[in-house]
mmCIF file of C-alpha atoms in Angstrom:
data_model
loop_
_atom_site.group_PDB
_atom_site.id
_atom_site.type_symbol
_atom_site.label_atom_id
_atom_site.label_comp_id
_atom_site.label_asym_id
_atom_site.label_seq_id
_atom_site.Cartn_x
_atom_site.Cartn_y
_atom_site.Cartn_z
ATOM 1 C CA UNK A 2 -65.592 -135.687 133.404
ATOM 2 C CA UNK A 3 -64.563 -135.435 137.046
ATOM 3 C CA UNK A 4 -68.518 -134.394 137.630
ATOM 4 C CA UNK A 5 -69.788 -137.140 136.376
ATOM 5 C CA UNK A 6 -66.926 -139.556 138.251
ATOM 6 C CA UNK A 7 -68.555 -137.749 141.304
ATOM 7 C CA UNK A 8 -72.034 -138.384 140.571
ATOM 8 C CA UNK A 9 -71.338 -141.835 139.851
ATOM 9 C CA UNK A 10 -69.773 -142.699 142.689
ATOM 10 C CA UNK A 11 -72.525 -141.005 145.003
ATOM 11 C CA UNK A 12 -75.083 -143.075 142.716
ATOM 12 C CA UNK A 13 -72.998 -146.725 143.428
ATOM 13 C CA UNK A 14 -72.709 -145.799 147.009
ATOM 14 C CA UNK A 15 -76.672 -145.069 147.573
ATOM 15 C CA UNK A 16 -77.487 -148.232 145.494
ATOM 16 C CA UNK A 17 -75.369 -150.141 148.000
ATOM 17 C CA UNK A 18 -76.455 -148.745 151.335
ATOM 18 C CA UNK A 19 -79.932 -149.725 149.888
ATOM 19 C CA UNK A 20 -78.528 -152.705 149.302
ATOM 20 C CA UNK A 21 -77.199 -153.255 152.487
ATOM 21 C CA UNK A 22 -80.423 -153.215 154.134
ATOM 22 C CA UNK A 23 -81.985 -155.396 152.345
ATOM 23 C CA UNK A 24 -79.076 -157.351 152.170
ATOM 24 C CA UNK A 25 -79.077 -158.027 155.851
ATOM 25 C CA UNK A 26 -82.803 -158.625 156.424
ATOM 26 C CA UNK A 27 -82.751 -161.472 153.803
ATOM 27 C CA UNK A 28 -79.607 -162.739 155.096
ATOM 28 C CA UNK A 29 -80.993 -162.680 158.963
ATOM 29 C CA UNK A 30 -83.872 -164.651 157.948
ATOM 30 C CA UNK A 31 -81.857 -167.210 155.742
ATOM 31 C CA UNK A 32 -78.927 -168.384 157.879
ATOM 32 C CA UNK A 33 -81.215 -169.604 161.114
ATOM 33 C CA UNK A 34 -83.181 -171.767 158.527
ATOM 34 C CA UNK A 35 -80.162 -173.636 156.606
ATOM 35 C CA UNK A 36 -78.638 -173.641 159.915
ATOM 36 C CA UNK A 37 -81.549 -175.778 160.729
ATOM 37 C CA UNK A 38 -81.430 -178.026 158.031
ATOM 38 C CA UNK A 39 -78.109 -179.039 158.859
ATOM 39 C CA UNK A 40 -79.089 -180.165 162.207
ATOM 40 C CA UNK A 41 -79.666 -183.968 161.526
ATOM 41 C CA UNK A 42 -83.714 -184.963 160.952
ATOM 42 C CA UNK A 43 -86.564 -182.330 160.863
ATOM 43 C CA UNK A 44 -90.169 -182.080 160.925
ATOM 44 C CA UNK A 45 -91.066 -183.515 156.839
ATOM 45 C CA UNK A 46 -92.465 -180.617 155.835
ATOM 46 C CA UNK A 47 -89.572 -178.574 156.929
ATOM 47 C CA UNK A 48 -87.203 -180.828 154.436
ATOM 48 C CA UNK A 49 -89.605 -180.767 152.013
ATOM 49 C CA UNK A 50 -90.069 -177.519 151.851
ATOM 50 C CA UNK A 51 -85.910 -177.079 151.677
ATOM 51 C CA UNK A 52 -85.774 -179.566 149.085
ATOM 52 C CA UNK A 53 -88.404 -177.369 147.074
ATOM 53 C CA UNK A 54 -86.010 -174.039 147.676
ATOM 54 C CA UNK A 55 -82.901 -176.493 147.092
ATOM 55 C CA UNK A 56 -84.529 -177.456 143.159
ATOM 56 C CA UNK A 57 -85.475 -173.589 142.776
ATOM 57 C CA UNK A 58 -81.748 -172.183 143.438
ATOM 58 C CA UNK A 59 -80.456 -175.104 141.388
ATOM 59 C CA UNK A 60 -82.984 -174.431 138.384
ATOM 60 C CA UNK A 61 -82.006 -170.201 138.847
ATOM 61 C CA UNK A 62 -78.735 -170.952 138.397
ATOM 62 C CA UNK A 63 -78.402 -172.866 135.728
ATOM 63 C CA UNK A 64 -80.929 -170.439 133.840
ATOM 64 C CA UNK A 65 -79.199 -167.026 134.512
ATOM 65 C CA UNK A 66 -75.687 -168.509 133.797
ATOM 66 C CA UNK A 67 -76.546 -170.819 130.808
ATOM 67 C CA UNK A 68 -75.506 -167.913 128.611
ATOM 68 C CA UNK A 69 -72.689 -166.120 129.967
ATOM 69 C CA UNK A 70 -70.105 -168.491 128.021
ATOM 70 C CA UNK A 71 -66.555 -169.959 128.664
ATOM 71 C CA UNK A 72 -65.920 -168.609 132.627
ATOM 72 C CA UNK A 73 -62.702 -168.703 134.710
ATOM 73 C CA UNK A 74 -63.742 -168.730 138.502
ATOM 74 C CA UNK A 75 -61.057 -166.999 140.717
ATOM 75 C CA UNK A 76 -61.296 -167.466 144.514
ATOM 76 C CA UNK A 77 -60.159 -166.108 147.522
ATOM 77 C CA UNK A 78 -60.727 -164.343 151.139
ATOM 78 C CA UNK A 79 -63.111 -161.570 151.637
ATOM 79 C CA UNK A 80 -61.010 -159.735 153.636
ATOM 80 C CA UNK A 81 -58.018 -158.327 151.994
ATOM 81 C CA UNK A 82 -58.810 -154.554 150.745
ATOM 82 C CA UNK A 83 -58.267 -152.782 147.986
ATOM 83 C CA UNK A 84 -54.536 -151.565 149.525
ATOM 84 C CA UNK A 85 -53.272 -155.097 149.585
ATOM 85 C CA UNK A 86 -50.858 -156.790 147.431
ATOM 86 C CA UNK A 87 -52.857 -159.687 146.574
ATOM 87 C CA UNK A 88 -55.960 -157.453 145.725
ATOM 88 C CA UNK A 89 -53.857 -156.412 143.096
ATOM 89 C CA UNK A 90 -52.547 -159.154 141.855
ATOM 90 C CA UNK A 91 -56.116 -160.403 141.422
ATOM 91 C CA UNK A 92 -57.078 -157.446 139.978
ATOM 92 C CA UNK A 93 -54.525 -157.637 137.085
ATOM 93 C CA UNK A 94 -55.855 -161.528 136.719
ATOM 94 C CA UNK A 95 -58.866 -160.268 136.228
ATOM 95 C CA UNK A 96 -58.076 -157.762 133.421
ATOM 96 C CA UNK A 97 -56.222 -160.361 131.577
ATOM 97 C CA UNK A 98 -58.879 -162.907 131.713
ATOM 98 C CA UNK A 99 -61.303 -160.307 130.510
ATOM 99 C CA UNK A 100 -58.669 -159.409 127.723
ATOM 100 C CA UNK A 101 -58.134 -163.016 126.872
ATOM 101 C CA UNK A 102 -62.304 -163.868 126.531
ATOM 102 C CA UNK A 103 -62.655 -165.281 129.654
ATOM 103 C CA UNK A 104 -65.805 -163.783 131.640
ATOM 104 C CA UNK A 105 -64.557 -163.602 135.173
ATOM 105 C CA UNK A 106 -66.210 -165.783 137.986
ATOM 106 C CA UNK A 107 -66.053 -164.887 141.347
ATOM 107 C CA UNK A 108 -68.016 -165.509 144.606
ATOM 108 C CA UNK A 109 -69.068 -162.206 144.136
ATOM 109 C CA UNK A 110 -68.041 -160.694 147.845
ATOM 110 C CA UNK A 111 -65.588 -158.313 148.492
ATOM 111 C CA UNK A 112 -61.936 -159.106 148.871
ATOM 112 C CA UNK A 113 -60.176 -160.908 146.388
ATOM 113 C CA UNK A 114 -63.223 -161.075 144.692
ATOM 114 C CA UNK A 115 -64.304 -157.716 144.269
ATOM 115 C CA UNK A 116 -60.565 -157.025 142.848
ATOM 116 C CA UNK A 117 -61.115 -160.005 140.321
ATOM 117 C CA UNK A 118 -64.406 -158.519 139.370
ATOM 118 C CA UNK A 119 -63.286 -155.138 139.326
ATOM 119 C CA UNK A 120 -60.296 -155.821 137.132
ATOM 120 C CA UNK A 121 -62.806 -157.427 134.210
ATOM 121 C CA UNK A 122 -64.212 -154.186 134.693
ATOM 122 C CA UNK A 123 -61.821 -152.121 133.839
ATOM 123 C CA UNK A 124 -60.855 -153.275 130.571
ATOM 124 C CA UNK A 125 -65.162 -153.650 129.953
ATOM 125 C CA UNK A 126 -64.821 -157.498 130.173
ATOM 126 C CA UNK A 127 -67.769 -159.805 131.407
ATOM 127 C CA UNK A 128 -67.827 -160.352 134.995
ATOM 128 C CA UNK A 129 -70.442 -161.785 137.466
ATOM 129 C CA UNK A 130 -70.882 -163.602 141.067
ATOM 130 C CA UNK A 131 -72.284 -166.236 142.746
ATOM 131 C CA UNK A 132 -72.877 -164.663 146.193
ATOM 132 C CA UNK A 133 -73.965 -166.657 149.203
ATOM 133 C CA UNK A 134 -76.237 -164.532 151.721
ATOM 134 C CA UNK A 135 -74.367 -164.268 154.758
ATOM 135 C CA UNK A 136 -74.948 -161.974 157.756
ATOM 136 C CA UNK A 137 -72.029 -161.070 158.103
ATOM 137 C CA UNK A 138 -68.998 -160.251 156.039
ATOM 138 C CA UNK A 139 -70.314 -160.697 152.358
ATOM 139 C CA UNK A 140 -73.195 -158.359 150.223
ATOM 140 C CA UNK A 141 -72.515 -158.378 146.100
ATOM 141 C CA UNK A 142 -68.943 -156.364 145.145
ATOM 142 C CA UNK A 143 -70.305 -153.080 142.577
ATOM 143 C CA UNK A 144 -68.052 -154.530 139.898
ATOM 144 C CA UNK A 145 -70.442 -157.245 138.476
ATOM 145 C CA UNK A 146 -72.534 -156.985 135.809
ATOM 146 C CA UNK A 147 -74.855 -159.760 137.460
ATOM 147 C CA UNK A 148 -74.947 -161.683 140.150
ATOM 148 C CA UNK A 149 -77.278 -164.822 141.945
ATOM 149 C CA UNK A 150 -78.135 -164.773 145.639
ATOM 150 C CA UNK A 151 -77.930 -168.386 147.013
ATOM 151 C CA UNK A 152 -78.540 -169.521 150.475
ATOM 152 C CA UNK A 153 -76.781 -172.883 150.177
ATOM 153 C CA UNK A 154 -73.100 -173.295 149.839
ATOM 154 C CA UNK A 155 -73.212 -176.205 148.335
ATOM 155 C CA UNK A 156 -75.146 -175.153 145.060
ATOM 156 C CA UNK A 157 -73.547 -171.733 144.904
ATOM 157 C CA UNK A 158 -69.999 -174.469 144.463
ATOM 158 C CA UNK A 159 -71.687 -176.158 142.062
ATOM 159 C CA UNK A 160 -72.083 -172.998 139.798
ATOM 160 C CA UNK A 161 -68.724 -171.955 140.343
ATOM 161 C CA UNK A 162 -67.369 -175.184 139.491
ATOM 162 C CA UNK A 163 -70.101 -176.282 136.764
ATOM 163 C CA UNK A 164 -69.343 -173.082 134.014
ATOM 164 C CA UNK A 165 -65.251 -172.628 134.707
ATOM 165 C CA UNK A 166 -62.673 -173.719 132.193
ATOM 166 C CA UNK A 167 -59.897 -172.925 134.937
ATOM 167 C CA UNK A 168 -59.917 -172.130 138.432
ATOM 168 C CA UNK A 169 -57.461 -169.457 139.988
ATOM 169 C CA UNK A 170 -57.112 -169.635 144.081
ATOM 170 C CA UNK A 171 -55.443 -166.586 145.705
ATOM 171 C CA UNK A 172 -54.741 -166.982 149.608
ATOM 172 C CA UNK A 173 -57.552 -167.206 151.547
ATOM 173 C CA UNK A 174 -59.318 -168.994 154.754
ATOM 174 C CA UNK A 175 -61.383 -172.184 154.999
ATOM 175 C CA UNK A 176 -63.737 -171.188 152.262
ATOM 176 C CA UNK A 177 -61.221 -170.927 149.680
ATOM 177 C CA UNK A 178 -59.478 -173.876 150.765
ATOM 178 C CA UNK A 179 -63.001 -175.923 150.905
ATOM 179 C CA UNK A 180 -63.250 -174.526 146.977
ATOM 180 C CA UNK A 181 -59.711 -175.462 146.308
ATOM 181 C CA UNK A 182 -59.976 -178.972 146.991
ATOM 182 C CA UNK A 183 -63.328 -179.623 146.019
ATOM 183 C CA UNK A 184 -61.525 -179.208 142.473
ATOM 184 C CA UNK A 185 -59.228 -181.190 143.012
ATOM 185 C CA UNK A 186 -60.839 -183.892 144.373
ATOM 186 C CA UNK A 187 -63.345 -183.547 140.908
ATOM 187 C CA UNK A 188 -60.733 -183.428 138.893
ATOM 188 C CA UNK A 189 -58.512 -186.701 140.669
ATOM 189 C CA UNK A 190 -61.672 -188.791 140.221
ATOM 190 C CA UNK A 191 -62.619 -187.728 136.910
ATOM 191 C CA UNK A 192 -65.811 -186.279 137.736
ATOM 192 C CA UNK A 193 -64.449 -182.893 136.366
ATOM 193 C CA UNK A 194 -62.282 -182.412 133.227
ATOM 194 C CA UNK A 195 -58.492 -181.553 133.952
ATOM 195 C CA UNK A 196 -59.248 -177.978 133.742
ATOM 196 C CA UNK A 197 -56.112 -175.846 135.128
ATOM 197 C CA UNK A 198 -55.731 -174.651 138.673
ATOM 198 C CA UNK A 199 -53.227 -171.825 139.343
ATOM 199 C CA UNK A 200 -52.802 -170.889 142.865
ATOM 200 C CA UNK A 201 -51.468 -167.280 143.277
ATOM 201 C CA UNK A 202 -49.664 -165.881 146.541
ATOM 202 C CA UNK A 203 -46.630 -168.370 146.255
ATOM 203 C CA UNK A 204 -45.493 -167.223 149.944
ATOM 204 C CA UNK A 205 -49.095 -167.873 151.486
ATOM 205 C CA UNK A 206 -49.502 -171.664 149.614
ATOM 206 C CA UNK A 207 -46.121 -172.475 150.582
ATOM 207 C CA UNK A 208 -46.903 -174.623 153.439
ATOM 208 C CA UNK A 209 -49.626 -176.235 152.244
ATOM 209 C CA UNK A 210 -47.359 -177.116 148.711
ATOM 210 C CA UNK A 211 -45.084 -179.075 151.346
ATOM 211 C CA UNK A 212 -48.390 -180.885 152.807
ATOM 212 C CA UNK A 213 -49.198 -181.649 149.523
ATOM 213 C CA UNK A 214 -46.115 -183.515 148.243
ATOM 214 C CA UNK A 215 -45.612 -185.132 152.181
ATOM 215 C CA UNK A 216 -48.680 -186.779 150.636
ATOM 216 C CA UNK A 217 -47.526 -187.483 147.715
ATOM 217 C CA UNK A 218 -44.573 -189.610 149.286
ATOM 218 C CA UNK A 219 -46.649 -191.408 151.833
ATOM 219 C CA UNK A 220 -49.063 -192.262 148.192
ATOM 220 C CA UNK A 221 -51.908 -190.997 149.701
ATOM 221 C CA UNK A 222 -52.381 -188.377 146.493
ATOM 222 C CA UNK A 223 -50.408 -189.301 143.293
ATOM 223 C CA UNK A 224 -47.472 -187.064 141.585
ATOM 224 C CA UNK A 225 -49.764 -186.298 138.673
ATOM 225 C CA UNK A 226 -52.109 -184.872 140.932
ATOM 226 C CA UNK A 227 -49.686 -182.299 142.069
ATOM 227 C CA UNK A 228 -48.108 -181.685 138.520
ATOM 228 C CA UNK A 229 -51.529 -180.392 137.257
ATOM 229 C CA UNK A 230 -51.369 -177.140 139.410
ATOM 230 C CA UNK A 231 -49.754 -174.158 138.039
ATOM 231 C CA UNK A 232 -48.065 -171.886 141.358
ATOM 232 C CA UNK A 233 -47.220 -168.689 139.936
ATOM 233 C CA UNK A 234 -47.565 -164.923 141.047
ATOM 234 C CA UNK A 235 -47.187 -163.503 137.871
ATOM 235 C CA UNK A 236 -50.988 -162.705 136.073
ATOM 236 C CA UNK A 237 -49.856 -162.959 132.507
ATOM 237 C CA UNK A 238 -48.144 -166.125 133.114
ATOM 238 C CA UNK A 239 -51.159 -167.987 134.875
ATOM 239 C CA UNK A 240 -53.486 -166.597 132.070
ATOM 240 C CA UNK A 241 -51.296 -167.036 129.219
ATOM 241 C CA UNK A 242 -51.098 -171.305 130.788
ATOM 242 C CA UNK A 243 -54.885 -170.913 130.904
ATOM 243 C CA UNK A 244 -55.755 -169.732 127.730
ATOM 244 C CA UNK A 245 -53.444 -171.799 126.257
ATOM 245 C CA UNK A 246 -54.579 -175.025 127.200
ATOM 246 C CA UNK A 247 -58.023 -174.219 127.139
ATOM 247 C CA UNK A 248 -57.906 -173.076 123.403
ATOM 248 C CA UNK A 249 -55.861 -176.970 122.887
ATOM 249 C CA UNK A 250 -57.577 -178.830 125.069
ATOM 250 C CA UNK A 251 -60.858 -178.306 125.417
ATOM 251 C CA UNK A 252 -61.594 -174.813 122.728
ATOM 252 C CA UNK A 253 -63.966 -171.835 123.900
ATOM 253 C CA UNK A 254 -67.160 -172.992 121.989
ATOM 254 C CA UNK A 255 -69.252 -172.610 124.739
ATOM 255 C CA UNK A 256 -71.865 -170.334 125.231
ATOM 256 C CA UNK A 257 -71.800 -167.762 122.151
ATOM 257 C CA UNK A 258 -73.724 -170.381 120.387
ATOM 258 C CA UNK A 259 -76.552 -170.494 122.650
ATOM 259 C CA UNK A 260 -78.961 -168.171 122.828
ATOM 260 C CA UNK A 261 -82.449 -167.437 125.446
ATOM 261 C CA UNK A 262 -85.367 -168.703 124.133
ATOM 262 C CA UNK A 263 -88.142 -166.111 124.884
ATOM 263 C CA UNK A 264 -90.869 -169.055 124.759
ATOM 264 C CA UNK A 265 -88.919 -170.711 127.637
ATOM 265 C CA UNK A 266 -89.065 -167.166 129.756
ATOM 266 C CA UNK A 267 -85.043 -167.090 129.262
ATOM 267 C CA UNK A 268 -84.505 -163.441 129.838
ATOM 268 C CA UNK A 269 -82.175 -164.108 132.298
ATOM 269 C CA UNK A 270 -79.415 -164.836 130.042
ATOM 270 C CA UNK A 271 -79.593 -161.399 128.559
ATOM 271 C CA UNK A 272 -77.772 -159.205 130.679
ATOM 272 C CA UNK A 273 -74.075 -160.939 129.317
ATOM 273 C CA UNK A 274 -74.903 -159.242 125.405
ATOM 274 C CA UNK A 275 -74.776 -156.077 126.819
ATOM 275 C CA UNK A 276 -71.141 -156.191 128.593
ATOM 276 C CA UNK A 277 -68.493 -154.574 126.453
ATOM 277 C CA UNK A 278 -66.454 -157.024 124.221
#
């Protein structure tokens, strides 16, 4: 057994040194170009041609993760490893998400992520990411059984948002926080169901839980807006408030009934019926 732990791990850690390579070629020729974009008015064939790679990325995702049925997306920095306490705690949110039905969502980076995806893992649950191509920082974790590439962050939110039932935010940097209120701000003006959000790492959110309800007294949020998080460190508690209202509120019907159509070249929804249940 301890042979073949061996020869796996020298197996994962070729595949991702060939990974990194090609990782960072794509990446160095993606970021000067959305960089670009982002610069005000371009030449029209420039944005055309963006808008073209903007509908293909949109029309990918929605493809490869039309199948993979009733997520939970967990966020959180890239840069806490494996020896960290909230790497842990996101691992064990992971497992019980996995354990509860959930397939586990995560930007697909290391981090908090990897330990999210790596705790779905090891209890054989589903578990993919939504990676963005980055230079720097960020290539797919080896604990999902799929992932998508995307350039822009803007549609790789979109996926992370459009298939979750719940969204769990451990401590992390401006990303996470961009992800974190995006939600919210969905959810306050109804353009996203009342889906729970759990933020984990009680110490970290503190500060920002007093911004919050300073905001709440000067009106410029409301009181309900606040009530709808859960703030817990404890995994089994946040899943348990999860599962629970998702099973009330809104079921876990999604998904299992649909299945790829070969005549519409849906392959790509395949790879979720061969995770372990």
């Amino acid at each position: 057994m301890a042979d073949r732990l061996i020869e796996g791990d020298i197996t994962k850690l070729a595949d991702a040194a060939k990974l990194s390579g090609e990782w960072q070629r794509h990446a160095g020729r993606a970021v000067p170009e959305a960089k670009k974009f982002l610069q005000g008015p371009q030449a029209r064939k420039f944005e055309f041609w963006q808008a073209v790679k903007i509908f293909r990325e949109l029309v990918y995702g929605f493809r490869k993760l039309h199948f993979v049925g009733p997520c939970v997306t967990v966020f959180g920095s890239a840069r806490f490893d494996e020896h960290h306490r909230y790497y842990g705690m996101a691992r064990e949110v992971g497992k019980y998400l996995a354990e509860s039905g959930f397939t586990v969502m995560t930007g697909g980076g290391p981090g908090i992520m990897e330990a999210a995806n790596r705790g779905a893992r090891d209890v054989g649950g589903r578990s993919l990411g939504c990676n963005i191509v980055l230079p720097m920082e960020q290539k797919p974790n080896p604990y999902v059984d799929s992932w998508i590439d995307f350039e822009y962050f803007f549609v790789r939110k979109l996926m992370l948002v459009k298939y979750s039932y719940a969204f769990v935010v451990m401590p992390g940097g401006f990303g996470t926080l961009d992800e974190l209120f995006e939600v919210a701000t969905l959810i306050q003006t109804g353009k996203l169901e009342q889906f729970p959000v759990a933020l984990m790492g009680v110490d970290y959110w503190r500060p920002l839980l007093d911004q919050l309800r300073l905001m709440v007294n000067e009106n410029t949020i409301n009181a309900l807006d606040l009530d709808q998080l859960i703030v817990s460190d404890n995994p089994g508690e946040v899943v348990s408030g999860i599962t629970d209202t998702a099973m009330k509120r809104f079921g876990l019907t999604y998904g299992p009934n649909c299945q790829p159509k070969w005549w519409l070249g849906e392959r790509f929804g395949r790879w979720w019926t061969g995770a372990k249940k």
